[in-house]
XYZ file of C-alpha atoms in Angstrom:
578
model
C -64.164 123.350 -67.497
C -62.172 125.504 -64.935
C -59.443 125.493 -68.032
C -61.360 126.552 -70.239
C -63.163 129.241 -68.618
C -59.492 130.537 -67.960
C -57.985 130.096 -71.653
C -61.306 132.328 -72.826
C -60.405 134.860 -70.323
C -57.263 135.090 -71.098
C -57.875 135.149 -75.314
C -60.433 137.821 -74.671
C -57.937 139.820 -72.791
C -57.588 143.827 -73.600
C -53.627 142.535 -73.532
C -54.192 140.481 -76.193
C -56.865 142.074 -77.945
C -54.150 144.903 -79.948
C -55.583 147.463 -81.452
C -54.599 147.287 -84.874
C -55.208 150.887 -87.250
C -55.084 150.319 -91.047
C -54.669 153.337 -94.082
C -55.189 152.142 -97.055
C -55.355 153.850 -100.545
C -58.653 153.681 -102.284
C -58.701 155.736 -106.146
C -57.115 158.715 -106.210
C -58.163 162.246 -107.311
C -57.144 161.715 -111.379
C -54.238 163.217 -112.838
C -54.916 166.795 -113.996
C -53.832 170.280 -114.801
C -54.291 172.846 -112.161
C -54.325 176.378 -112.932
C -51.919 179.050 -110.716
C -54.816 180.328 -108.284
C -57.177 177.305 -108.419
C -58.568 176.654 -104.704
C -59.133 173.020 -102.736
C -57.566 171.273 -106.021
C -57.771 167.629 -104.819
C -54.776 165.907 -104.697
C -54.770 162.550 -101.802
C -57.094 160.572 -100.587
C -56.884 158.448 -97.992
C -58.772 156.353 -95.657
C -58.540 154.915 -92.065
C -60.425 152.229 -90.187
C -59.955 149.967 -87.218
C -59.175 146.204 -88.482
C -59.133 144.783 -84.709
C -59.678 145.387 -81.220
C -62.392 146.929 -79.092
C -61.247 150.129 -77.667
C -62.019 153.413 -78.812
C -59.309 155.094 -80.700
C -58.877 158.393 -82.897
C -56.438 159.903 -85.319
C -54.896 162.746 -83.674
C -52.517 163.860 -86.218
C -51.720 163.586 -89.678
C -48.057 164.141 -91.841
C -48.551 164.611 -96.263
C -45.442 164.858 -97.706
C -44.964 166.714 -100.707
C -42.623 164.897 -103.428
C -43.221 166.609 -106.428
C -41.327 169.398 -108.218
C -43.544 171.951 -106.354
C -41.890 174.390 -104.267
C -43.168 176.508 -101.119
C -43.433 179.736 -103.692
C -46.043 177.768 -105.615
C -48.800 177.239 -103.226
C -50.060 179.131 -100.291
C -52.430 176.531 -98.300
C -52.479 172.654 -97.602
C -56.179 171.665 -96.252
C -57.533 168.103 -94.783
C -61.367 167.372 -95.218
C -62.844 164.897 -93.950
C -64.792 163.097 -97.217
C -67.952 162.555 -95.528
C -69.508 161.473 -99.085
C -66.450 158.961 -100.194
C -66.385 160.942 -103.365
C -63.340 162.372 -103.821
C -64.127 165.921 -104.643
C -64.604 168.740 -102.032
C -68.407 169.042 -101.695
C -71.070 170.982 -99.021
C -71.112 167.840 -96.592
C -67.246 167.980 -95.984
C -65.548 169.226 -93.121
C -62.724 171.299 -92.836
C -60.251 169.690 -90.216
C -57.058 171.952 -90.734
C -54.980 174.191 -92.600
C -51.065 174.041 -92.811
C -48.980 176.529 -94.237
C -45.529 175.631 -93.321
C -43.629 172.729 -94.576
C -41.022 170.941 -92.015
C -38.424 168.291 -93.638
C -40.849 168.284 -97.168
C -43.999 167.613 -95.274
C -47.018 169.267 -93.743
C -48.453 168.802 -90.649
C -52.224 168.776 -89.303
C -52.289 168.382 -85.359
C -54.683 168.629 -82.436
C -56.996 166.244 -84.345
C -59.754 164.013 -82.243
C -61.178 162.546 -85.781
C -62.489 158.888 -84.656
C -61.489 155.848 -86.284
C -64.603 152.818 -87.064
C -64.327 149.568 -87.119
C -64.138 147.609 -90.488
C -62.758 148.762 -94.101
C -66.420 149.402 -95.100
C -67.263 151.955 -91.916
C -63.912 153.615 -92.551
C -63.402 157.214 -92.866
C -61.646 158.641 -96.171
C -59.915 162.295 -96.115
C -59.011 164.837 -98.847
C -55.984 166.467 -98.985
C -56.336 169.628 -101.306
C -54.028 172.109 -102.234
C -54.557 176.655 -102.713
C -52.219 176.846 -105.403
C -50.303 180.727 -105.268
C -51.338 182.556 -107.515
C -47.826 182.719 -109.117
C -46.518 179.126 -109.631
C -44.453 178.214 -111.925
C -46.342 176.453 -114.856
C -44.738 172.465 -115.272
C -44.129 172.268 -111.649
C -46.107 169.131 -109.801
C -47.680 168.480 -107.025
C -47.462 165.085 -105.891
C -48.571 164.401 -102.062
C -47.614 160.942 -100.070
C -48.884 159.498 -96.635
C -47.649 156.138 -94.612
C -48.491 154.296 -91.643
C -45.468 156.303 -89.579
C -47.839 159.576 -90.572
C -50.467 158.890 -89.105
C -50.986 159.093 -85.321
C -53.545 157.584 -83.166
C -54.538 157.771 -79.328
C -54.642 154.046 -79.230
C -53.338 151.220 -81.166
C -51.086 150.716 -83.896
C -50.951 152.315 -87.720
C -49.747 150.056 -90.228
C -50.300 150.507 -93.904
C -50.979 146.685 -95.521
C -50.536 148.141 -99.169
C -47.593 150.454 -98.978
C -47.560 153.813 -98.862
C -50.530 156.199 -100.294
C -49.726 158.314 -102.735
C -51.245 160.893 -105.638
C -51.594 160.828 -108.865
C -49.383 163.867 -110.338
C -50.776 167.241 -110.847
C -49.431 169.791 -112.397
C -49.616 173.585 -112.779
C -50.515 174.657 -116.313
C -51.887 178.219 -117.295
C -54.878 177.982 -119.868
C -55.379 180.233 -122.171
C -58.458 179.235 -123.904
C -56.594 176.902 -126.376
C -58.528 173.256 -127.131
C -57.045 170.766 -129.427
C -58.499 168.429 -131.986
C -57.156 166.211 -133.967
C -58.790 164.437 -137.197
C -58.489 162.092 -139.394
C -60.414 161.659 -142.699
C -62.657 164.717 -141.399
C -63.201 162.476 -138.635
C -62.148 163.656 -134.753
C -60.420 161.296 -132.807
C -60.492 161.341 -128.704
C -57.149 161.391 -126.941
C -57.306 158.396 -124.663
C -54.643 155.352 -123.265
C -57.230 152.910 -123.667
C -59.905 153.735 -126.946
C -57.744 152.877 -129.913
C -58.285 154.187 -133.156
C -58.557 151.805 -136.023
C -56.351 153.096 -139.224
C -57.574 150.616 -141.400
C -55.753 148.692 -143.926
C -51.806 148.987 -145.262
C -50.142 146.729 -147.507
C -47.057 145.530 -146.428
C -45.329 147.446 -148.795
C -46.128 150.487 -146.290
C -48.849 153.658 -146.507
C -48.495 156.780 -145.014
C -50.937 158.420 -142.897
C -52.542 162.636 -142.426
C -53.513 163.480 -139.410
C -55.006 167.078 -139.345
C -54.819 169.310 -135.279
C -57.066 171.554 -135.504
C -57.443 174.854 -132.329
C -61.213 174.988 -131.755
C -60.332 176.795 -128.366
C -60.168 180.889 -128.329
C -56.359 181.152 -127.443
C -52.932 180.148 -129.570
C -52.684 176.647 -129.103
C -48.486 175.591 -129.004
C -46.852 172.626 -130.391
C -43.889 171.715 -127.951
C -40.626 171.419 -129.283
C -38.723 170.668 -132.328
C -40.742 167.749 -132.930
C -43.984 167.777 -131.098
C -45.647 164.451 -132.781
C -43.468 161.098 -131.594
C -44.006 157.801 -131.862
C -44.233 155.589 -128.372
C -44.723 152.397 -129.061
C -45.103 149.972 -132.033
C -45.985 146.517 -132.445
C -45.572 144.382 -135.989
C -44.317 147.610 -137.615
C -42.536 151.241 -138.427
C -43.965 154.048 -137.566
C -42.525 157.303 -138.341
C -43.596 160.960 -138.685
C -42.215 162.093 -141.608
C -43.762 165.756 -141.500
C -44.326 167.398 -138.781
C -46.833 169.797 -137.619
C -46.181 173.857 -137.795
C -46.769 175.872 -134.534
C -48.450 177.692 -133.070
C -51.651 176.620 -134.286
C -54.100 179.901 -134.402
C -57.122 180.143 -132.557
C -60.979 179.818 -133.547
C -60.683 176.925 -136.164
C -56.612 176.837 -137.039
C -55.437 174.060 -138.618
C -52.411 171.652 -139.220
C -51.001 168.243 -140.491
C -48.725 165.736 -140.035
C -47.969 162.455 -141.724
C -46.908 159.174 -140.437
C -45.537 156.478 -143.044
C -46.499 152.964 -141.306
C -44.839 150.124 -142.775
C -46.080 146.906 -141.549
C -43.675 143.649 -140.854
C -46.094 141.181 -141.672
C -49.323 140.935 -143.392
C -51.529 140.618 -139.799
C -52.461 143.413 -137.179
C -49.955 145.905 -135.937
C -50.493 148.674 -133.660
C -48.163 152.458 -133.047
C -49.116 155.326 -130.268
C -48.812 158.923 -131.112
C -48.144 161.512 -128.460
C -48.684 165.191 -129.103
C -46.812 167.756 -126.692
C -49.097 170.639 -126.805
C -50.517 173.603 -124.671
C -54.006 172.429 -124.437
C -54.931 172.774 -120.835
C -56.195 169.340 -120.201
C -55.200 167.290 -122.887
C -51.391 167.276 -122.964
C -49.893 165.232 -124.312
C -52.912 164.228 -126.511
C -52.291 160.118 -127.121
C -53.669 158.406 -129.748
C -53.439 154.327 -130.348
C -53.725 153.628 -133.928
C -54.207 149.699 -135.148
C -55.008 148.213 -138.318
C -54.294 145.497 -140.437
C -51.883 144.871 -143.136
C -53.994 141.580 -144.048
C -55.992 142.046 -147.282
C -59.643 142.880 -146.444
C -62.752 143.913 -147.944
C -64.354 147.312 -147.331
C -67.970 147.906 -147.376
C -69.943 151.386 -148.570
C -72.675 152.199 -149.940
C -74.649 155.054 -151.458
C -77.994 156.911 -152.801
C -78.037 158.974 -155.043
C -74.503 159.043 -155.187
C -73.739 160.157 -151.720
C -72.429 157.816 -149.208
C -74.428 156.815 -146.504
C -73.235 155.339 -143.234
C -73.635 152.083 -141.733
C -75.865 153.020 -139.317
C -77.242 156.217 -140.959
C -81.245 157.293 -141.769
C -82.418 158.294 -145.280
C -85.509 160.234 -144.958
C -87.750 160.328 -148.491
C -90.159 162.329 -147.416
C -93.899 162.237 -148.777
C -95.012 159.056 -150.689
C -98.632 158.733 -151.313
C -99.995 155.325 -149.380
C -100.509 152.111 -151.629
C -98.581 153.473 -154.202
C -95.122 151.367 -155.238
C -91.983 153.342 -155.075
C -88.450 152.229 -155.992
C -84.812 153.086 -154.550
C -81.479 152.465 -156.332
C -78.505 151.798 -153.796
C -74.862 151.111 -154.774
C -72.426 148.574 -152.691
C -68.833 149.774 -152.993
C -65.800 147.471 -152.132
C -62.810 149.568 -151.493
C -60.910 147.021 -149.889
C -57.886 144.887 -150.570
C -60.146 141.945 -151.022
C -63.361 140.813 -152.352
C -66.355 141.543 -150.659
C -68.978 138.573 -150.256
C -72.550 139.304 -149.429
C -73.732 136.217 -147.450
C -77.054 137.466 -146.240
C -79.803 135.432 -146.744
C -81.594 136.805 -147.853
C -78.691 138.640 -149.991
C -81.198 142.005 -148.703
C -83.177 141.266 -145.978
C -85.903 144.005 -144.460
C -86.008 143.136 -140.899
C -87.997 146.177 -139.358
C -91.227 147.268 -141.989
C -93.581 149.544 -140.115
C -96.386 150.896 -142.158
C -94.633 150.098 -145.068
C -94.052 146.766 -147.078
C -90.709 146.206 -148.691
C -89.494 143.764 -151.461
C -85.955 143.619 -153.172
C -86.976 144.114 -156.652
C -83.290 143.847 -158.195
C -80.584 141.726 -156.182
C -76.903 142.449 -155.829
C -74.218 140.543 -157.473
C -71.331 138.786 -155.240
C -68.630 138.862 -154.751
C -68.151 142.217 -155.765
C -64.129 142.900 -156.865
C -61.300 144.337 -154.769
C -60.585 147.844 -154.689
C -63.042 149.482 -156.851
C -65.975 146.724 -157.570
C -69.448 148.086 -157.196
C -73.112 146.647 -157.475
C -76.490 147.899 -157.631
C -79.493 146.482 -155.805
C -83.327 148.116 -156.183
C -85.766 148.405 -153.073
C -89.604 148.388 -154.006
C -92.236 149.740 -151.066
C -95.621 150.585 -150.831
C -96.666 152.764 -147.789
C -99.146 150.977 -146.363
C -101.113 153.730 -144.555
C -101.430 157.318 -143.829
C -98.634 158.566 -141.900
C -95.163 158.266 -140.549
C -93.670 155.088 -141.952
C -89.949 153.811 -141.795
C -88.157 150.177 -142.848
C -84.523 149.249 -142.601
C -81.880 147.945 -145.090
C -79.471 145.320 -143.919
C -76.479 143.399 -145.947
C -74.597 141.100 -144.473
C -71.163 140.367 -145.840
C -67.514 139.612 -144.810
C -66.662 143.354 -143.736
C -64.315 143.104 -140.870
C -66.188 146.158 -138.773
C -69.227 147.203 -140.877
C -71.331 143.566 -140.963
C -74.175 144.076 -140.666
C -74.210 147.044 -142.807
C -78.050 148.614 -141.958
C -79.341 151.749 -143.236
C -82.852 153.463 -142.029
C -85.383 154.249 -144.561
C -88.037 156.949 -143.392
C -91.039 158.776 -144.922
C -94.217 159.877 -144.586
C -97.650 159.525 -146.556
C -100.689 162.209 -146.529
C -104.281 160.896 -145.028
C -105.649 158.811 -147.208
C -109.901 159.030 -148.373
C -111.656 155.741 -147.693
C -113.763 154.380 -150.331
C -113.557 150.026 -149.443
C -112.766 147.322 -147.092
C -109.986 145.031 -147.859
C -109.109 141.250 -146.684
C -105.747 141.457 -144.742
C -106.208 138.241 -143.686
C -108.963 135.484 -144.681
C -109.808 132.520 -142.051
C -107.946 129.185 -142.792
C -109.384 125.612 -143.143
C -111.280 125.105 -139.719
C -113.614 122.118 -137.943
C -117.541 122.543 -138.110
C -118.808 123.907 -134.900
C -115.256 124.733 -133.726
C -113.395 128.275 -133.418
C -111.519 129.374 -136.986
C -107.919 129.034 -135.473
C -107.014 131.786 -138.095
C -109.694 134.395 -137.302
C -109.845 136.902 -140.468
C -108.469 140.774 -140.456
C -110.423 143.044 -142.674
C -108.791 147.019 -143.123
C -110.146 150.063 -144.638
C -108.764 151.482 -147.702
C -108.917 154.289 -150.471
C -108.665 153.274 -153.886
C -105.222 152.394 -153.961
C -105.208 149.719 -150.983
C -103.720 152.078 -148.655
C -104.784 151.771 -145.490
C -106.450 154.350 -143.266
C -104.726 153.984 -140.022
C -106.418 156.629 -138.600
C -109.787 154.902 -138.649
C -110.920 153.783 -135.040
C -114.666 153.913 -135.611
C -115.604 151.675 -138.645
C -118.005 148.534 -137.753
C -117.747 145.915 -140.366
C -119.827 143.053 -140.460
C -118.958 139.466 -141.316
C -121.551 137.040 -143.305
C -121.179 133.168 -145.407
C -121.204 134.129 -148.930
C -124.286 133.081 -150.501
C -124.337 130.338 -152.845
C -120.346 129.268 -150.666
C -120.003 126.014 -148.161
C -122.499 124.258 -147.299
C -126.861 124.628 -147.859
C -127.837 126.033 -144.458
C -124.699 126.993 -142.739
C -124.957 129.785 -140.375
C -121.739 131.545 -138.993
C -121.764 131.832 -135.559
C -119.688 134.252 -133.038
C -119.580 137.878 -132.757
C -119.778 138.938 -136.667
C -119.366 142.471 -136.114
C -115.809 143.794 -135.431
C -114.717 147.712 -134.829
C -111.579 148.801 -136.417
C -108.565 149.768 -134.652
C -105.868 151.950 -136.641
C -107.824 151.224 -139.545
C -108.123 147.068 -139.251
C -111.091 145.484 -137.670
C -109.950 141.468 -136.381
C -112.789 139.319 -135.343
C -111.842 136.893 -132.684
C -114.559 133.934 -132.412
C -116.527 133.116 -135.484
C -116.793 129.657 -136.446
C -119.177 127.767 -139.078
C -122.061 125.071 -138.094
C -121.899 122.805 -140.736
C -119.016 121.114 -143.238
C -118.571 122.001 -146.229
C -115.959 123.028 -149.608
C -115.189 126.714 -150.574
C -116.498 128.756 -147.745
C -116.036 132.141 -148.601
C -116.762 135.292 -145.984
C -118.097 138.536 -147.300
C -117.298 141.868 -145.077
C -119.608 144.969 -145.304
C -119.256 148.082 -143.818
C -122.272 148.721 -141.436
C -123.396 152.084 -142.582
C -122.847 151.108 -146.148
C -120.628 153.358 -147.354
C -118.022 151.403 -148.246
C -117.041 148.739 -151.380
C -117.564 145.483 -149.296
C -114.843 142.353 -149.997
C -114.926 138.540 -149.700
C -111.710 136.346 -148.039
C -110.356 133.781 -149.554
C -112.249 130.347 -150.328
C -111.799 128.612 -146.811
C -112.759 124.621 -145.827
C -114.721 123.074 -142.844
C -114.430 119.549 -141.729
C -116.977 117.932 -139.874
C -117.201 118.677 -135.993
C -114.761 116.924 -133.875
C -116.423 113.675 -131.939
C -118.661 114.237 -128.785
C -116.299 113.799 -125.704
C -116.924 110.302 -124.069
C -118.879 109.792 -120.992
C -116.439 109.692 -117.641
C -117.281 106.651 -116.329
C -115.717 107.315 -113.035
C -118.328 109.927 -112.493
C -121.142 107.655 -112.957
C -123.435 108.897 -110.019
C -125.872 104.757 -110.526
C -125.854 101.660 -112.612
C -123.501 98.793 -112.686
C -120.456 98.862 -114.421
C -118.812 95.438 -115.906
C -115.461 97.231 -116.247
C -113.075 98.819 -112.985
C -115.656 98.286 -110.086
C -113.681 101.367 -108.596
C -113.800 101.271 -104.735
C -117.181 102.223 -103.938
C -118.446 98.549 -105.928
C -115.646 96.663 -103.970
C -116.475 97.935 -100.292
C -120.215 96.865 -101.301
C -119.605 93.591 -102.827
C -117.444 93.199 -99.543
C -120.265 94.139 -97.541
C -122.457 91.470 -99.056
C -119.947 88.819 -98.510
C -119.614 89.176 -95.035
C -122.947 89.478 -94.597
C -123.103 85.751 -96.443
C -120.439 84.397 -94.225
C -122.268 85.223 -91.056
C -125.533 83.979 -92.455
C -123.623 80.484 -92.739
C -122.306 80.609 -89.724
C -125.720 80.972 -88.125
C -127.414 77.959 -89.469
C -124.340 75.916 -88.998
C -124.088 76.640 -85.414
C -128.252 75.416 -85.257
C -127.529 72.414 -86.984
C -124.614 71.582 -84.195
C -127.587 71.834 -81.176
C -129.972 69.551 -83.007
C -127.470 67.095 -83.071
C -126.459 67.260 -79.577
């Protein structure tokens, strides 16, 4: 035990116990343009934290280096925050822990620093580095800022930096001058980004060439950079080449040019190219766009109304139908593609979503419907059901690479209508005498075309057996009276006393205003058996079956009882005889 107690004393030890100081590089501030001027343009982050040892210990001083193209001339201040917030930006909660203004050997330095350093990666403390750029730098130069563990000085312990140096994204100085790029395709904008790709579609093997339209939305000259401002980066399974290149400068409020690409794929599969666009936009230079497609035959899905397209995805709006009135819509399917289109729905049209509104497909499309220019027509009947807002939606499935399903919202409204009857939405279905319908019925109130007034929540309708229907003497029990919610009234308990063939229920309106209607003929079957007796809950009598364990403890009883009775006159019989 002595050993021991010494070996712990010695492990726990402010000798052995090192303090050890890591900085690590969480995300940096992302790369952008910064404008001669700009002030606390975030450039480094970094963060520090204690990974062992007990004793306190602070960061006293701080080195950045400055490795980008930057020179003195092209900024005036270097500050350090501390990040209180971990976001990366410069905000209310930060504080201000120096200023440098002097560069020594390429680097600045912040001294007389008591900033103290927590325990744990999670409790560290992250810092900004932020630059005043001058007011004259030199647009194109960079500023690229750099930190490592020999940087960093502490009051105890030692710095070490487990994942290399920390250093910046690159920033650098451009002037803006209002111009904003855009670039189109097919009327169609298309986002400069390294990781969205934009899909080109299909080109034959034989090759295709490509028009890409830049358009300057922005309110100063937007430049195209050099001789040949559109290149080509990177290809995969093909050639890519611009064969006409954009004019510049491209004039402000809505100027326009274009450039082609001719693409010729290797093979008939995927292939991918990425564009880059030198340009003066202030934040999107170079813009980068990565173009894919296929050079594999496929089929390509449109349709229209009316003979406009209409999107996959899109909303026709019909505007006012009167309610319980049929109405018909023509819509043309359009194959475009390389290949034949096959519409595998099944149904070929289906209407998933019908609100206030039914929907049938009164003419079907043919399939498959021919490469490259086939076309088919398919008819949609539907009846607004109510007053109202009402909308269904169109969906064909098919073997469209991108566009399956292809779905297309159908919207409308219809006028209030003028009740004048009560229809059966729903009639009861064969049921058990005495017994709950399991289908209880759903009566609605309508004009005279069966439209439905949804905006009826007052109407009491009351439910009776159809004289001369069932059974001689039924009576229909439950709540018969039901009040109509959104213009449908459900009853929830009635049931029927007595068997019988072709029940019918008739529905009146309680004030008698309205046409009353009659369900559908309906059967009852006789009333289920009475439930049998439990005879475990028998509270007397005898039972010839399971005694259960009350019996057995009495018939127990009585034997004993038996046995000692023996005994008794046995034992008197032994004294006589003695």
């Amino acid at each position: 035990m002595k050993y021991l107690i010494v070996l712990i004393s010695l492990m726990t030890s402010p000798a052995l116990l090192a303090q050890s100081i890591e900085l690590v590089d969480l995300q940096q501030p992302n790369t952008a343009p910064v404008q001669p001027g700009a002030v606390n343009h975030e450039v480094l982050q970094l963060r520090l934290y204690k990974n062992s040892g007990s004793s306190a210990s602070s960061m006293t001083q701080l080195k950045v280096a400055l490795t980008g193209t930057a020179t003195s001339s092209d900024w005036s201040a270097v500050d350090l925050y501390y990040d209180a917030d971990h976001s990366r930006t410069v905000t209310g909660g930060d504080s201000l822990l120096g200023t440098a203004t002097v560069t020594t050997a390429g680097k600045v330095t912040f001294s007389g620093l008591s900033e103290p350093i927590p325990d744990t990666f999670l409790n560290g403390r992250d810092y900004l580095v932020c630059v005043d750029v001058a007011g004259g730098a030199t647009p194109g130069n960079t500023f690229v800022f750099a930190s490592d563990a020999a940087d960093v000085t502490v009051s105890a312990g030692t710095v070490s930096a487990p994942f290399g140096i920390v250093q910046s994204n690159v920033h650098t100085v451009r002037n803006d001058n209002g111009a904003e790029i855009d670039v189109q395709r097919n009327a169609t904008s298309i986002p400069s980004s390294t990781f969205l790709t934009h899909d080109v579609g299909y080109i034959d093997v034989t090759g295709g060439n490509l028009t890409f339209t830049i358009l300057n939305t922005g309110t100063g000259s937007l430049t195209l950079n050099g001789a040949q401002p559109v290149t080509v980066t990177f290809t995969n399974n093909c050639t890519a080449v611009v064969s006409s290149q954009p004019s510049s400068p491209v004039a402000s409020g809505g100027g326009s040019t274009s450039f082609i690409v001719a693409v010729d794929p290797v093979t008939a599969a995927t292939f991918a190219f990425t564009l880059s666009i030198d340009n003066s936009d202030f934040d999107e230079y170079p813009y980068v766009i990565q173009c894919v497609g296929s050079a594999q035959p496929q089929p390509e899905i449109s349709i229209e109304y009316m003979s406009s397209p209409v999107a996959d995805g899109a909303t026709i709006t019909l505007g006012s139908y009167t309610a319980g009135i049929a109405a018909t819509m023509n819509l043309t399917i359009f194959n475009t593609g390389p290949a034949a289109l096959i519409l595998n729905g099944s149904p070929i049209v289906d209407f998933p979503t019908q609100n206030n509104v039914n929907c049938t497909l009164q003419t079907a499309p043919t399939t498959p419907v021919a490469a490259t220019s086939g076309s088919t027509s398919f008819t949609v009947q539907f009846t607004p059901a109510g007053s109202g807002n009402w909308t269904f939606v169109i969906w064909v499935e098919s073997n469209d690479a991108d566009e399956n399903p292809y779905n297309i919202t159908v919207d409308g409204t219809s006028p209030a209508v003028t009740p004048t009857k009560l229809g059966v939405y729903r009639s009861p279905a064969n049921a058990n005498a005495t017994v709950e319908f399991g289908t209880q019925p759903i009566v609605s109130v309508q004009d005279v075309n069966g439209a439905v007034d949804t905006s009826d929540n007052t109407t009491v309708i009351v439910a009776a057996i159809t004289t001369g229907t069932g059974a001689s003497g039924a009576t229909l029990g439950g709540t018969v009276t039901a009040t109509c919610v959104n213009g449908y009234a459900t009853f929830t308990d009635l049931s029927i006393n007595k068997e019988g063939l072709a029940f019918t229920l008739t529905f009146t309106h309680q004030a008698g205003t309205l046409t009353q209607t009659t369900s559908a003929p309906f059967n009852v079957g006789p009333a289920p058996p009475p439930k049998k007796k439990d005879k475990k809950s028998d509270s007397g009598g005898c039972s010839t079956s399971s005694p259960g364990w009350p019996w057995l403890s009495l018939l127990a009883a009585v034997c004993g009882l038996g046995v000692l009775a023996r005994q008794r006159r046995t034992g008197s019989n032994d004294q006589r005889l003695g």
